[in-house]
């Protein structure tokens, strides 16, 4: 049995990532919520609503509502005002925990020491604050899977920065230099693996979950294809999750030294990868450079055939 925390700024791809963990029989010990895509309250509501949709009761721990130091902005233009398009949802029964995400991370790292995996598909504020409160979690957390950064400097919130890292570059800098075992899946990598003609195949599946998928991704797909010049809808969080579930989805990984630009300047949030070892520092991140698209798409189909 694998034990995970999933850290969310809950929009459509976060929800589907949670569902993928559950579909593959992974024990999700907690869902931690952090500032990011949409209003914080709606992120919490989306997580609870998604759990109700799949009939699960997993603790949802609200965490940091802002970056450690900097200001940031939400991106309703990308995900819709509800994070799943413009529909705004609320849970009917489930409520969030009173425990703060930072304390939940520390407690779960203690309880599942050496076994807990952390799926960071959002800004890294909660994890950084947990580490600052208890540096021992760096040894206790078995693995951190990060959706964030760029490998070729092609960003989505600035010309060179990916959104999750840009929101809280100070937190990212702390986490990347913490000694945790990190695998990074970058934005400019996942843009090569969009759902294109598969969209029509998914429409034909006619499962409850495939119809749910079409509903919550339509806004994001339209934005990606019109504003971001993509051929379909990208899956940054879900590809990261697929790699976390089955590492063989990643077909090319290089261990490199990665640091984060945390200035308030043109390159804020840029992940700086020392390709040539110029800095002479010990590599700290497993950086994914290629994935097996067919394997990922098959995992997506398997997920959408759940019910």
GROMACS .gro file of C-alpha atoms in nm:
model
  307
    1UNK     CA    1   0.000   0.000   0.000
    2UNK     CA    2   0.134   0.342  -0.098
    3UNK     CA    3   0.050   0.646   0.115
    4UNK     CA    4   0.010   0.992  -0.040
    5UNK     CA    5  -0.070   1.349   0.048
    6UNK     CA    6  -0.204   1.541  -0.252
    7UNK     CA    7  -0.147   1.916  -0.232
    8UNK     CA    8  -0.398   2.110  -0.442
    9UNK     CA    9  -0.508   2.448  -0.569
   10UNK     CA   10  -0.815   2.259  -0.675
   11UNK     CA   11  -0.907   2.306  -1.041
   12UNK     CA   12  -1.002   2.039  -1.297
   13UNK     CA   13  -0.660   1.873  -1.331
   14UNK     CA   14  -0.615   1.852  -0.952
   15UNK     CA   15  -0.952   1.675  -0.922
   16UNK     CA   16  -0.864   1.422  -1.191
   17UNK     CA   17  -0.525   1.365  -1.025
   18UNK     CA   18  -0.697   1.278  -0.697
   19UNK     CA   19  -0.924   1.038  -0.886
   20UNK     CA   20  -0.625   0.873  -1.055
   21UNK     CA   21  -0.457   0.801  -0.721
   22UNK     CA   22  -0.779   0.647  -0.593
   23UNK     CA   23  -0.837   0.450  -0.915
   24UNK     CA   24  -0.493   0.291  -0.878
   25UNK     CA   25  -0.558   0.187  -0.518
   26UNK     CA   26  -0.329   0.441  -0.353
   27UNK     CA   27  -0.418   0.543   0.002
   28UNK     CA   28  -0.466   0.921   0.002
   29UNK     CA   29  -0.408   1.017   0.365
   30UNK     CA   30  -0.496   1.382   0.323
   31UNK     CA   31  -0.569   1.657   0.077
   32UNK     CA   32  -0.393   1.984   0.159
   33UNK     CA   33  -0.511   2.308   0.002
   34UNK     CA   34  -0.287   2.600  -0.090
   35UNK     CA   35  -0.320   2.936  -0.264
   36UNK     CA   36  -0.322   2.924  -0.641
   37UNK     CA   37  -0.558   2.885  -0.936
   38UNK     CA   38  -0.881   3.033  -0.797
   39UNK     CA   39  -1.019   3.176  -0.472
   40UNK     CA   40  -0.901   2.975  -0.172
   41UNK     CA   41  -1.253   2.906  -0.047
   42UNK     CA   42  -1.351   2.765  -0.385
   43UNK     CA   43  -1.042   2.544  -0.393
   44UNK     CA   44  -1.155   2.391  -0.061
   45UNK     CA   45  -1.512   2.353  -0.187
   46UNK     CA   46  -1.394   2.185  -0.509
   47UNK     CA   47  -1.191   1.927  -0.317
   48UNK     CA   48  -1.485   1.837  -0.093
   49UNK     CA   49  -1.727   1.834  -0.387
   50UNK     CA   50  -1.495   1.603  -0.583
   51UNK     CA   51  -1.474   1.362  -0.288
   52UNK     CA   52  -1.853   1.352  -0.272
   53UNK     CA   53  -1.864   1.276  -0.644
   54UNK     CA   54  -1.656   0.960  -0.594
   55UNK     CA   55  -1.809   0.874  -0.256
   56UNK     CA   56  -1.490   0.912  -0.051
   57UNK     CA   57  -1.433   1.086   0.281
   58UNK     CA   58  -1.068   1.192   0.299
   59UNK     CA   59  -0.957   1.474   0.530
   60UNK     CA   60  -0.921   1.810   0.353
   61UNK     CA   61  -0.677   2.038   0.531
   62UNK     CA   62  -0.685   2.410   0.440
   63UNK     CA   63  -0.335   2.552   0.437
   64UNK     CA   64  -0.162   2.870   0.334
   65UNK     CA   65  -0.382   3.128   0.163
   66UNK     CA   66  -0.089   3.331   0.031
   67UNK     CA   67   0.279   3.293  -0.062
   68UNK     CA   68   0.538   3.321   0.217
   69UNK     CA   69   0.658   3.666   0.106
   70UNK     CA   70   0.528   3.778  -0.230
   71UNK     CA   71   0.192   3.876  -0.371
   72UNK     CA   72   0.039   3.668  -0.649
   73UNK     CA   73  -0.268   3.643  -0.867
   74UNK     CA   74  -0.527   3.377  -0.935
   75UNK     CA   75  -0.596   3.257  -1.291
   76UNK     CA   76  -0.971   3.224  -1.336
   77UNK     CA   77  -0.917   3.317  -1.700
   78UNK     CA   78  -0.745   2.979  -1.745
   79UNK     CA   79  -0.970   2.756  -1.537
   80UNK     CA   80  -1.299   2.949  -1.515
   81UNK     CA   81  -1.426   3.123  -1.203
   82UNK     CA   82  -1.517   2.788  -1.049
   83UNK     CA   83  -1.188   2.615  -1.143
   84UNK     CA   84  -1.385   2.361  -1.347
   85UNK     CA   85  -1.516   2.621  -1.590
   86UNK     CA   86  -1.749   2.896  -1.474
   87UNK     CA   87  -1.975   2.662  -1.275
   88UNK     CA   88  -1.931   2.727  -0.901
   89UNK     CA   89  -1.990   2.417  -0.687
   90UNK     CA   90  -2.026   2.345  -0.316
   91UNK     CA   91  -2.017   2.020  -0.122
   92UNK     CA   92  -2.349   1.907   0.019
   93UNK     CA   93  -2.222   1.727   0.334
   94UNK     CA   94  -1.843   1.712   0.371
   95UNK     CA   95  -1.657   1.979   0.569
   96UNK     CA   96  -1.287   2.070   0.580
   97UNK     CA   97  -1.074   1.973   0.878
   98UNK     CA   98  -0.995   2.231   1.146
   99UNK     CA   99  -0.632   2.120   1.137
  100UNK     CA  100  -0.396   2.338   0.932
  101UNK     CA  101  -0.231   2.171   0.634
  102UNK     CA  102   0.119   2.238   0.770
  103UNK     CA  103   0.044   2.048   1.093
  104UNK     CA  104  -0.125   1.769   0.898
  105UNK     CA  105   0.183   1.728   0.674
  106UNK     CA  106   0.414   1.703   0.978
  107UNK     CA  107   0.183   1.456   1.156
  108UNK     CA  108   0.138   1.236   0.849
  109UNK     CA  109   0.514   1.241   0.780
  110UNK     CA  110   0.560   1.110   1.136
  111UNK     CA  111   0.285   0.848   1.106
  112UNK     CA  112   0.408   0.716   0.770
  113UNK     CA  113   0.779   0.789   0.813
  114UNK     CA  114   0.974   0.657   0.516
  115UNK     CA  115   0.654   0.572   0.329
  116UNK     CA  116   0.468   0.900   0.273
  117UNK     CA  117   0.475   1.045  -0.078
  118UNK     CA  118   0.384   1.407  -0.146
  119UNK     CA  119   0.215   1.498  -0.474
  120UNK     CA  120   0.276   1.872  -0.516
  121UNK     CA  121   0.061   1.984  -0.808
  122UNK     CA  122   0.033   2.340  -0.678
  123UNK     CA  123   0.251   2.615  -0.530
  124UNK     CA  124   0.490   2.474  -0.269
  125UNK     CA  125   0.397   2.702   0.023
  126UNK     CA  126   0.245   2.432   0.248
  127UNK     CA  127   0.539   2.196   0.207
  128UNK     CA  128   0.796   2.472   0.260
  129UNK     CA  129   0.624   2.592   0.578
  130UNK     CA  130   0.601   2.234   0.709
  131UNK     CA  131   0.974   2.193   0.644
  132UNK     CA  132   1.055   2.522   0.818
  133UNK     CA  133   0.852   2.407   1.121
  134UNK     CA  134   1.004   2.057   1.125
  135UNK     CA  135   1.310   1.995   0.909
  136UNK     CA  136   1.289   1.626   0.997
  137UNK     CA  137   1.018   1.580   0.734
  138UNK     CA  138   1.288   1.595   0.464
  139UNK     CA  139   1.402   1.246   0.574
  140UNK     CA  140   1.055   1.115   0.661
  141UNK     CA  141   0.886   1.197   0.331
  142UNK     CA  142   0.984   0.921   0.090
  143UNK     CA  143   0.923   1.114  -0.232
  144UNK     CA  144   0.804   1.453  -0.356
  145UNK     CA  145   0.647   1.469  -0.702
  146UNK     CA  146   0.645   1.830  -0.824
  147UNK     CA  147   0.442   1.969  -1.110
  148UNK     CA  148   0.625   2.291  -1.172
  149UNK     CA  149   0.895   2.486  -1.343
  150UNK     CA  150   1.031   2.476  -1.695
  151UNK     CA  151   1.316   2.285  -1.857
  152UNK     CA  152   1.363   2.512  -2.158
  153UNK     CA  153   1.254   2.843  -2.004
  154UNK     CA  154   0.914   2.852  -2.174
  155UNK     CA  155   0.663   2.960  -1.912
  156UNK     CA  156   0.289   3.009  -1.888
  157UNK     CA  157   0.251   3.298  -1.640
  158UNK     CA  158   0.561   3.490  -1.758
  159UNK     CA  159   0.776   3.419  -2.065
  160UNK     CA  160   1.010   3.205  -1.852
  161UNK     CA  161   0.817   3.093  -1.543
  162UNK     CA  162   0.554   2.827  -1.478
  163UNK     CA  163   0.263   2.931  -1.257
  164UNK     CA  164   0.307   2.704  -0.951
  165UNK     CA  165   0.669   2.804  -0.899
  166UNK     CA  166   0.602   3.170  -0.988
  167UNK     CA  167   0.327   3.201  -0.724
  168UNK     CA  168   0.570   3.123  -0.441
  169UNK     CA  169   0.928   3.106  -0.565
  170UNK     CA  170   1.059   3.145  -0.209
  171UNK     CA  171   0.877   2.829  -0.104
  172UNK     CA  172   1.001   2.646  -0.413
  173UNK     CA  173   1.359   2.753  -0.339
  174UNK     CA  174   1.327   2.617   0.015
  175UNK     CA  175   1.183   2.284  -0.099
  176UNK     CA  176   1.430   2.233  -0.386
  177UNK     CA  177   1.721   2.294  -0.148
  178UNK     CA  178   1.578   2.090   0.142
  179UNK     CA  179   1.733   1.754   0.057
  180UNK     CA  180   1.395   1.595  -0.018
  181UNK     CA  181   1.382   1.334  -0.295
  182UNK     CA  182   1.218   1.538  -0.573
  183UNK     CA  183   1.102   1.452  -0.924
  184UNK     CA  184   1.005   1.757  -1.131
  185UNK     CA  185   0.760   1.752  -1.420
  186UNK     CA  186   0.779   2.082  -1.603
  187UNK     CA  187   0.520   2.288  -1.786
  188UNK     CA  188   0.705   2.305  -2.118
  189UNK     CA  189   0.743   1.925  -2.113
  190UNK     CA  190   0.372   1.852  -2.070
  191UNK     CA  191   0.268   2.089  -2.350
  192UNK     CA  192   0.399   1.823  -2.591
  193UNK     CA  193   0.145   1.567  -2.468
  194UNK     CA  194  -0.200   1.723  -2.499
  195UNK     CA  195  -0.530   1.538  -2.540
  196UNK     CA  196  -0.607   1.593  -2.909
  197UNK     CA  197  -0.823   1.352  -3.110
  198UNK     CA  198  -0.873   1.149  -2.790
  199UNK     CA  199  -1.126   1.414  -2.686
  200UNK     CA  200  -1.380   1.266  -2.928
  201UNK     CA  201  -1.300   0.912  -2.810
  202UNK     CA  202  -1.363   1.019  -2.450
  203UNK     CA  203  -1.698   1.168  -2.555
  204UNK     CA  204  -1.795   0.827  -2.696
  205UNK     CA  205  -1.710   0.641  -2.372
  206UNK     CA  206  -2.037   0.750  -2.211
  207UNK     CA  207  -1.931   0.663  -1.857
  208UNK     CA  208  -2.029   0.889  -1.568
  209UNK     CA  209  -1.665   0.984  -1.523
  210UNK     CA  210  -1.594   1.046  -1.893
  211UNK     CA  211  -1.892   1.283  -1.908
  212UNK     CA  212  -1.769   1.453  -1.590
  213UNK     CA  213  -1.425   1.490  -1.755
  214UNK     CA  214  -1.568   1.655  -2.069
  215UNK     CA  215  -1.774   1.889  -1.852
  216UNK     CA  216  -1.492   2.011  -1.627
  217UNK     CA  217  -1.220   2.036  -1.896
  218UNK     CA  218  -1.409   2.218  -2.172
  219UNK     CA  219  -1.317   2.568  -2.047
  220UNK     CA  220  -0.951   2.475  -1.995
  221UNK     CA  221  -0.932   2.306  -2.335
  222UNK     CA  222  -1.072   2.611  -2.512
  223UNK     CA  223  -0.829   2.841  -2.331
  224UNK     CA  224  -0.530   2.618  -2.412
  225UNK     CA  225  -0.618   2.593  -2.779
  226UNK     CA  226  -0.703   2.960  -2.834
  227UNK     CA  227  -0.464   3.145  -2.600
  228UNK     CA  228  -0.175   2.902  -2.549
  229UNK     CA  229  -0.151   2.777  -2.909
  230UNK     CA  230  -0.191   2.412  -2.813
  231UNK     CA  231  -0.348   2.134  -3.017
  232UNK     CA  232  -0.563   2.015  -2.725
  233UNK     CA  233  -0.597   2.032  -2.349
  234UNK     CA  234  -0.280   1.982  -2.144
  235UNK     CA  235  -0.258   1.768  -1.831
  236UNK     CA  236   0.023   1.908  -1.616
  237UNK     CA  237  -0.107   1.770  -1.286
  238UNK     CA  238  -0.240   1.445  -1.428
  239UNK     CA  239   0.083   1.361  -1.615
  240UNK     CA  240   0.276   1.427  -1.292
  241UNK     CA  241   0.033   1.197  -1.111
  242UNK     CA  242   0.066   0.928  -1.377
  243UNK     CA  243   0.446   0.937  -1.333
  244UNK     CA  244   0.401   0.916  -0.955
  245UNK     CA  245   0.173   0.613  -0.998
  246UNK     CA  246   0.396   0.443  -1.257
  247UNK     CA  247   0.745   0.586  -1.295
  248UNK     CA  248   0.789   0.406  -1.629
  249UNK     CA  249   0.558   0.672  -1.783
  250UNK     CA  250   0.869   0.894  -1.770
  251UNK     CA  251   1.104   0.762  -2.038
  252UNK     CA  252   1.387   1.013  -1.993
  253UNK     CA  253   1.492   1.149  -1.653
  254UNK     CA  254   1.811   1.335  -1.572
  255UNK     CA  255   1.941   1.410  -1.223
  256UNK     CA  256   2.045   1.775  -1.217
  257UNK     CA  257   2.095   2.069  -0.987
  258UNK     CA  258   1.789   2.294  -0.998
  259UNK     CA  259   1.749   2.625  -0.819
  260UNK     CA  260   1.471   2.884  -0.828
  261UNK     CA  261   1.494   3.254  -0.913
  262UNK     CA  262   1.309   3.428  -0.630
  263UNK     CA  263   1.376   3.791  -0.718
  264UNK     CA  264   1.092   4.033  -0.792
  265UNK     CA  265   1.216   4.071  -1.147
  266UNK     CA  266   1.168   3.956  -1.503
  267UNK     CA  267   1.273   3.599  -1.420
  268UNK     CA  268   1.076   3.552  -1.095
  269UNK     CA  269   0.988   3.185  -1.051
  270UNK     CA  270   1.220   3.054  -1.321
  271UNK     CA  271   1.369   2.711  -1.252
  272UNK     CA  272   1.740   2.737  -1.328
  273UNK     CA  273   1.880   2.398  -1.431
  274UNK     CA  274   2.255   2.353  -1.421
  275UNK     CA  275   2.275   2.135  -1.734
  276UNK     CA  276   2.655   2.134  -1.752
  277UNK     CA  277   2.739   2.124  -1.383
  278UNK     CA  278   2.884   2.475  -1.404
  279UNK     CA  279   2.792   2.560  -1.044
  280UNK     CA  280   2.963   2.246  -0.912
  281UNK     CA  281   2.666   2.167  -0.685
  282UNK     CA  282   2.529   1.826  -0.602
  283UNK     CA  283   2.229   1.741  -0.826
  284UNK     CA  284   1.908   1.767  -0.621
  285UNK     CA  285   1.620   1.696  -0.861
  286UNK     CA  286   1.520   1.418  -1.100
  287UNK     CA  287   1.407   1.620  -1.402
  288UNK     CA  288   1.169   1.454  -1.649
  289UNK     CA  289   1.248   1.522  -2.017
  290UNK     CA  290   1.025   1.274  -2.204
  291UNK     CA  291   0.721   1.062  -2.134
  292UNK     CA  292   0.549   0.769  -2.301
  293UNK     CA  293   0.239   0.939  -2.437
  294UNK     CA  294   0.060   0.617  -2.523
  295UNK     CA  295   0.104   0.485  -2.170
  296UNK     CA  296  -0.032   0.808  -2.024
  297UNK     CA  297  -0.335   0.810  -2.254
  298UNK     CA  298  -0.408   0.447  -2.164
  299UNK     CA  299  -0.397   0.541  -1.795
  300UNK     CA  300  -0.640   0.824  -1.866
  301UNK     CA  301  -0.879   0.585  -2.042
  302UNK     CA  302  -0.848   0.339  -1.752
  303UNK     CA  303  -0.935   0.618  -1.509
  304UNK     CA  304  -1.237   0.731  -1.711
  305UNK     CA  305  -1.370   0.374  -1.734
  306UNK     CA  306  -1.390   0.355  -1.351
  307UNK     CA  307  -1.765   0.417  -1.332
   0.00000   0.00000   0.00000
